[in-house]
Coordinates of C-alpha atoms in Angstrom, one line a residue:
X1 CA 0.0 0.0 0.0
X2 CA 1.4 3.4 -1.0
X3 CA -0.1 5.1 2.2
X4 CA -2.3 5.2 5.1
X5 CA -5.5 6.9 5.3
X6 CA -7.8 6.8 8.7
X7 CA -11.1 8.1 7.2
X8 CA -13.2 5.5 7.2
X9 CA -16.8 4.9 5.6
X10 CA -18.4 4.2 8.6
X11 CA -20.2 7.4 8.7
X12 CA -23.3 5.8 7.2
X13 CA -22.3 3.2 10.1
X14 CA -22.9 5.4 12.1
X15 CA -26.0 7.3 11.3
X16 CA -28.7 4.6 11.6
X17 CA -26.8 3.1 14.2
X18 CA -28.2 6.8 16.5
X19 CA -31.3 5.7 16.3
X20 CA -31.6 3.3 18.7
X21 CA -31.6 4.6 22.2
X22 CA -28.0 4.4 24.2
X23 CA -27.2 2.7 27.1
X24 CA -25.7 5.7 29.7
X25 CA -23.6 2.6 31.6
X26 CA -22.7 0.7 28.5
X27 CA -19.0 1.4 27.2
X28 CA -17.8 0.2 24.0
X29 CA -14.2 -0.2 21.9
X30 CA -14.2 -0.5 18.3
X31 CA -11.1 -1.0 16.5
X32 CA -10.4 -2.2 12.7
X33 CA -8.9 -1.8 9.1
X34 CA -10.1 -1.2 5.8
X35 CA -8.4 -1.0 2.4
X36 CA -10.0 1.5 -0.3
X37 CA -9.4 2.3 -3.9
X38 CA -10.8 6.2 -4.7
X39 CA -8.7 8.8 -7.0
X40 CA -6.0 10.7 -5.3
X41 CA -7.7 13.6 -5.3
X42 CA -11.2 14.8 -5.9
X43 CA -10.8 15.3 -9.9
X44 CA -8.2 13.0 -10.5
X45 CA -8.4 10.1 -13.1
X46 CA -5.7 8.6 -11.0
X47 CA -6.2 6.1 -8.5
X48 CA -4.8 5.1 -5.4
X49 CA -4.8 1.6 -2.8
X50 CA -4.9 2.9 0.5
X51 CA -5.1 0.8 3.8
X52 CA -7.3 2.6 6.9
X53 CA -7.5 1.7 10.6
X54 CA -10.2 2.3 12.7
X55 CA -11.1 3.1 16.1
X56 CA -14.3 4.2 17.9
X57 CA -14.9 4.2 21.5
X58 CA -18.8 4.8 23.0
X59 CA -20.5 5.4 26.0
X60 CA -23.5 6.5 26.3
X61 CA -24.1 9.8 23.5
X62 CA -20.3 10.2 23.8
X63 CA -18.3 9.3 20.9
X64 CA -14.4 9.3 19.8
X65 CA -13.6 8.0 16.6
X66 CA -11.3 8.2 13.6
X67 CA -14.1 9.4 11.2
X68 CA -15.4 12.1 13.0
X69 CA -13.4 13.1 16.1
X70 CA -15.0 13.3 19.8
X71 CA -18.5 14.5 20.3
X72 CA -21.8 13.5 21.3
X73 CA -25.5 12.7 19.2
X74 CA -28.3 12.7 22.1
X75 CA -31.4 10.4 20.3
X76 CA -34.8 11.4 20.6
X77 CA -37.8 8.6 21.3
X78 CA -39.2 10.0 17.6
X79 CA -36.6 9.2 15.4
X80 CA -34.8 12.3 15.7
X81 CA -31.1 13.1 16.4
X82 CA -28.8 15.6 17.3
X83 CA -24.8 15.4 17.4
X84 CA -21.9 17.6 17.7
X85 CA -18.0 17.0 16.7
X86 CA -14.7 18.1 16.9
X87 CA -12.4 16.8 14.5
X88 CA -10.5 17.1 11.0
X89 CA -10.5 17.8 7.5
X90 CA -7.7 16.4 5.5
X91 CA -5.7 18.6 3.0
X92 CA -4.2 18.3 -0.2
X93 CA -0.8 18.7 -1.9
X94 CA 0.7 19.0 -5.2
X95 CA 2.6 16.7 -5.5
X96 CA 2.7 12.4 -5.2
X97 CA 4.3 12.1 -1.3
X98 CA 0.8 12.9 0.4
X99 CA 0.5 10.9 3.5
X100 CA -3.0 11.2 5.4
X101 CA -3.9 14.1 2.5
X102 CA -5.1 13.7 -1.0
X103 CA -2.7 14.9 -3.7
X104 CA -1.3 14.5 -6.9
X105 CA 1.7 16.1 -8.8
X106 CA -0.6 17.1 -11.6
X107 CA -1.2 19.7 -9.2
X108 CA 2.2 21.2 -9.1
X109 CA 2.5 24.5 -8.3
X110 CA -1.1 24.5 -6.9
X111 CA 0.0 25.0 -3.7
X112 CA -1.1 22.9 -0.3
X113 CA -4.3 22.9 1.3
X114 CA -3.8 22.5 4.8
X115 CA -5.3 19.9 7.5
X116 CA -7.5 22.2 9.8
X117 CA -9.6 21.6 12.7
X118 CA -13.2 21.3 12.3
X119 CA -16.8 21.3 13.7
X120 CA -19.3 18.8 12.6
X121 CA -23.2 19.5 13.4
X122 CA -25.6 17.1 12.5
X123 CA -29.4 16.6 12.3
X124 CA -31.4 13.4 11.8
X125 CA -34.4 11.9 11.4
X126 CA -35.5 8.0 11.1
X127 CA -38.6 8.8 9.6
X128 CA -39.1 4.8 9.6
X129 CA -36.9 2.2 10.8
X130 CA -35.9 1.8 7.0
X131 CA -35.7 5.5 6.0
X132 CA -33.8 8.0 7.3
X133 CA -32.6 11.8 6.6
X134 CA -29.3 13.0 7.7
X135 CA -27.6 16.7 7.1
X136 CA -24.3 18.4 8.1
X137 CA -22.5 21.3 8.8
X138 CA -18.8 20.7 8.4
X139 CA -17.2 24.1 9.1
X140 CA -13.4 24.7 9.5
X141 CA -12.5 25.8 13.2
X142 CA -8.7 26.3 12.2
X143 CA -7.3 27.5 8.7
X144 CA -9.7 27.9 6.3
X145 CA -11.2 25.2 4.1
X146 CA -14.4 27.0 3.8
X147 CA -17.6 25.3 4.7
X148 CA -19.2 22.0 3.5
X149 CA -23.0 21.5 4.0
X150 CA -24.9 17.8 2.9
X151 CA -28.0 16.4 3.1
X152 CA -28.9 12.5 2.6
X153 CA -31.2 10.4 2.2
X154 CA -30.8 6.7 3.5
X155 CA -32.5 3.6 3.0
X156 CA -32.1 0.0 4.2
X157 CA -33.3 -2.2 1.7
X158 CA -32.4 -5.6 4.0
X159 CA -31.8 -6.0 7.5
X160 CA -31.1 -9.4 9.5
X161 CA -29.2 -10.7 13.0
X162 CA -26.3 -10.7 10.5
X163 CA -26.6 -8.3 7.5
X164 CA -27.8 -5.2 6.6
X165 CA -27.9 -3.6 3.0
X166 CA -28.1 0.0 3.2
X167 CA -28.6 2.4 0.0
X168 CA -27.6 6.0 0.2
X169 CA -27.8 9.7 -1.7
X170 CA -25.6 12.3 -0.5
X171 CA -26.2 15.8 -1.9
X172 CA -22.9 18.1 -1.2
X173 CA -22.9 21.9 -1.3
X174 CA -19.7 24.2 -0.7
X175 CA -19.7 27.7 0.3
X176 CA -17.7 30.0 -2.3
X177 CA -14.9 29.1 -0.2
X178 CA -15.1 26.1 0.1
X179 CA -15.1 25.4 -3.6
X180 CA -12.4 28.1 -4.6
X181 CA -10.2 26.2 -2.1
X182 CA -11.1 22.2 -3.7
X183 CA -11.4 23.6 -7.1
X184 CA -10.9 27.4 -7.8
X185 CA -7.7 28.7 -9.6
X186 CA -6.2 32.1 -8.5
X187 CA -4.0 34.1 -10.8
X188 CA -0.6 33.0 -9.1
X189 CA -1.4 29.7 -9.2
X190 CA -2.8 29.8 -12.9
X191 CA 1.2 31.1 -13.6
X192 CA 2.6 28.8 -11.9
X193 CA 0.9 25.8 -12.7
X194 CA -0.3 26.8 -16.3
X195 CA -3.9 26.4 -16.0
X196 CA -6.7 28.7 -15.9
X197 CA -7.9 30.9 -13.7
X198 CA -11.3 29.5 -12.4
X199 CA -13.4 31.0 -9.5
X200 CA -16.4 29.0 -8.9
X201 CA -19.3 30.2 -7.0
X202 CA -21.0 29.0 -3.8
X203 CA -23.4 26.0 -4.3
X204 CA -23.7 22.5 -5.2
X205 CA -19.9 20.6 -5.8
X206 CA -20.9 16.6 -6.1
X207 CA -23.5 13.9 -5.4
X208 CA -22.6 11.0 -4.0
X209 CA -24.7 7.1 -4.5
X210 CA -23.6 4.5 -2.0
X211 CA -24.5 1.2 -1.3
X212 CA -22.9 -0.5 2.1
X213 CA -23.1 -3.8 3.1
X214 CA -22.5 -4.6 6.6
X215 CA -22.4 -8.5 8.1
X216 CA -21.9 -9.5 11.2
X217 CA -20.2 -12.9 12.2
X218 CA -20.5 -12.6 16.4
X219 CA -20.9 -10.3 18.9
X220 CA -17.2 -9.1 18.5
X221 CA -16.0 -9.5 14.8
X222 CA -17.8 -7.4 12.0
X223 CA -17.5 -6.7 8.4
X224 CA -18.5 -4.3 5.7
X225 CA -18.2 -3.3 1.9
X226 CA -18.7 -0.2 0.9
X227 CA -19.3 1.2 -3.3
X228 CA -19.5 4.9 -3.6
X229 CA -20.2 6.8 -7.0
X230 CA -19.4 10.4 -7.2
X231 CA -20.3 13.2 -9.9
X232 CA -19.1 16.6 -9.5
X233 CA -21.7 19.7 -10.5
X234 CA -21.9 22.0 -12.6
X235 CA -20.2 24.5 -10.1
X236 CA -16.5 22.8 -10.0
X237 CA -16.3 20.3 -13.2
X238 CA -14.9 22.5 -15.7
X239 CA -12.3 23.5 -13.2
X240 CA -9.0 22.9 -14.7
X241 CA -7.9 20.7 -11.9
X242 CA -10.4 18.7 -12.8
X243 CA -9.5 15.3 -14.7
X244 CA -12.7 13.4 -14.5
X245 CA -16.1 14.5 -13.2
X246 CA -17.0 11.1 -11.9
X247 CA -15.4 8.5 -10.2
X248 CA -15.9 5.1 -8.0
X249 CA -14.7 4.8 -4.9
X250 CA -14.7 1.0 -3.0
X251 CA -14.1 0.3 0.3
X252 CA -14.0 -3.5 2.4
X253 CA -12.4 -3.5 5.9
X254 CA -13.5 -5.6 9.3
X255 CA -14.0 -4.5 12.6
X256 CA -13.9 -6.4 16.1
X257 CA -16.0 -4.8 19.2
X258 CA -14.8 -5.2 22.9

């Protein structure tokens, strides 16, 4: 493997698993590892192997995890849920020697986006056991990435003592920030790199379709597989960074719960 990567998709893991009410005294520890093929950056037509370990500790609403830092999501008897994060958004380079960040050296002379702090607020609903609506607020508390809203939809089309099949849509929307940083082009870096200068505006940046299948062999060991297409909007496509406006991303990894 070329690098290691600790962002997990176990967010959808995690949103339907709010819904059921938590245990105050119950304390759990999560560890794992997953492998996941996705483009080095988002835009690239260039693809990376990465291997990801995992960890998650719970009690109660209390939370620390790789995916989405510490915080806490309080459950409501209706469905609804609430959460609140602190944690990190990975950043990007230009060139091939990226570590936990995407980056590519098609980008050279792009310049690096920096890892920052940031603050995650959630809102959800299981409408139905089956169907549920999620949205967040993923705003940078550090250097500035700008901020990332989404709202999705998910569905569990199968659900057993062992298995669970869960569909997803995931609609993305950066502020102008936000997508100037991912995707804009500023006069410097159009001499330096050769490309065009490109200043997107606020809005919608990608929709994501996931399906995630999760199987359980015990009451300790766990697995999952995860298939996520992406297609970037009309907003940041035609940025020049941009090599390909859709792209797969696949993910398998196991878990085992204390």
């Amino acid at each position: 493997m070329k690098k290691l990567n600790t962002t997990l998709p176990t967010i959808l893991l995690l949103s339907f698993a709010t819904h059921a009410e938590p245990d105050i005294k119950k304390s759990d520890i999560t560890v794992g590892v997953g492998t996941k093929y996705a483009p080095k950056y988002m835009g690239s037509d260039k693809y990376n192997s990465t291997i990801a370990p995992y960890f998650d500790w719970t009690k109660g609403i209390w939370f620390a995890n790789s995916a989405k830092g510490v915080g806490l999501t309080y459950s409501f008897n209706n469905g609804l849920y609430l959460g609140q994060a602190l944690g990190y958004a990975w950043g990007r380079k230009d060139d091939d020697s990226a570590w936990f960040e995407s980056g590519s050296s098609h980008l050279k002379g792009m310049g690096k986006i920096k890892t920052t702090a940031s603050s995650t607020t959630t809102l959800g609903w299981w409408m139905t056991p089956w169907i549920g609506f999620e949205g967040n607020v993923i705003a940078p508390l550090t250097d500035s990435q700008g901020v990332l809203y989404n709202i999705g939809l998910n569905v569990i089309l199968f659900h057993s003592d062992s298995d669970t099949l869960l569909v997803s849509n995931i609609r993305n929307y950066g502020d102008a920030r936000y997508n100037n940083t991912w995707f804009g082009v500023t006069d410097k870096q159009s001499a330096d790199t050769g490309f065009k200068q490109f200043t997107p505006d606020g809005g919608s940046s990608s929709v994501d379709y996931a399906i995630n299948w999760q199987h359980t062999f015990d009451q300790n060991w766990s697995a999952y597989a995860d298939l996520h297409y992406t297609t970037l909007a009309n907003h940041v496509r035609y940025s020049p960074v941009v090599e390909k406006d859709d792209y797969l991303t696949f993910d398998v990894g196991a878990f085992y719960t204390f």
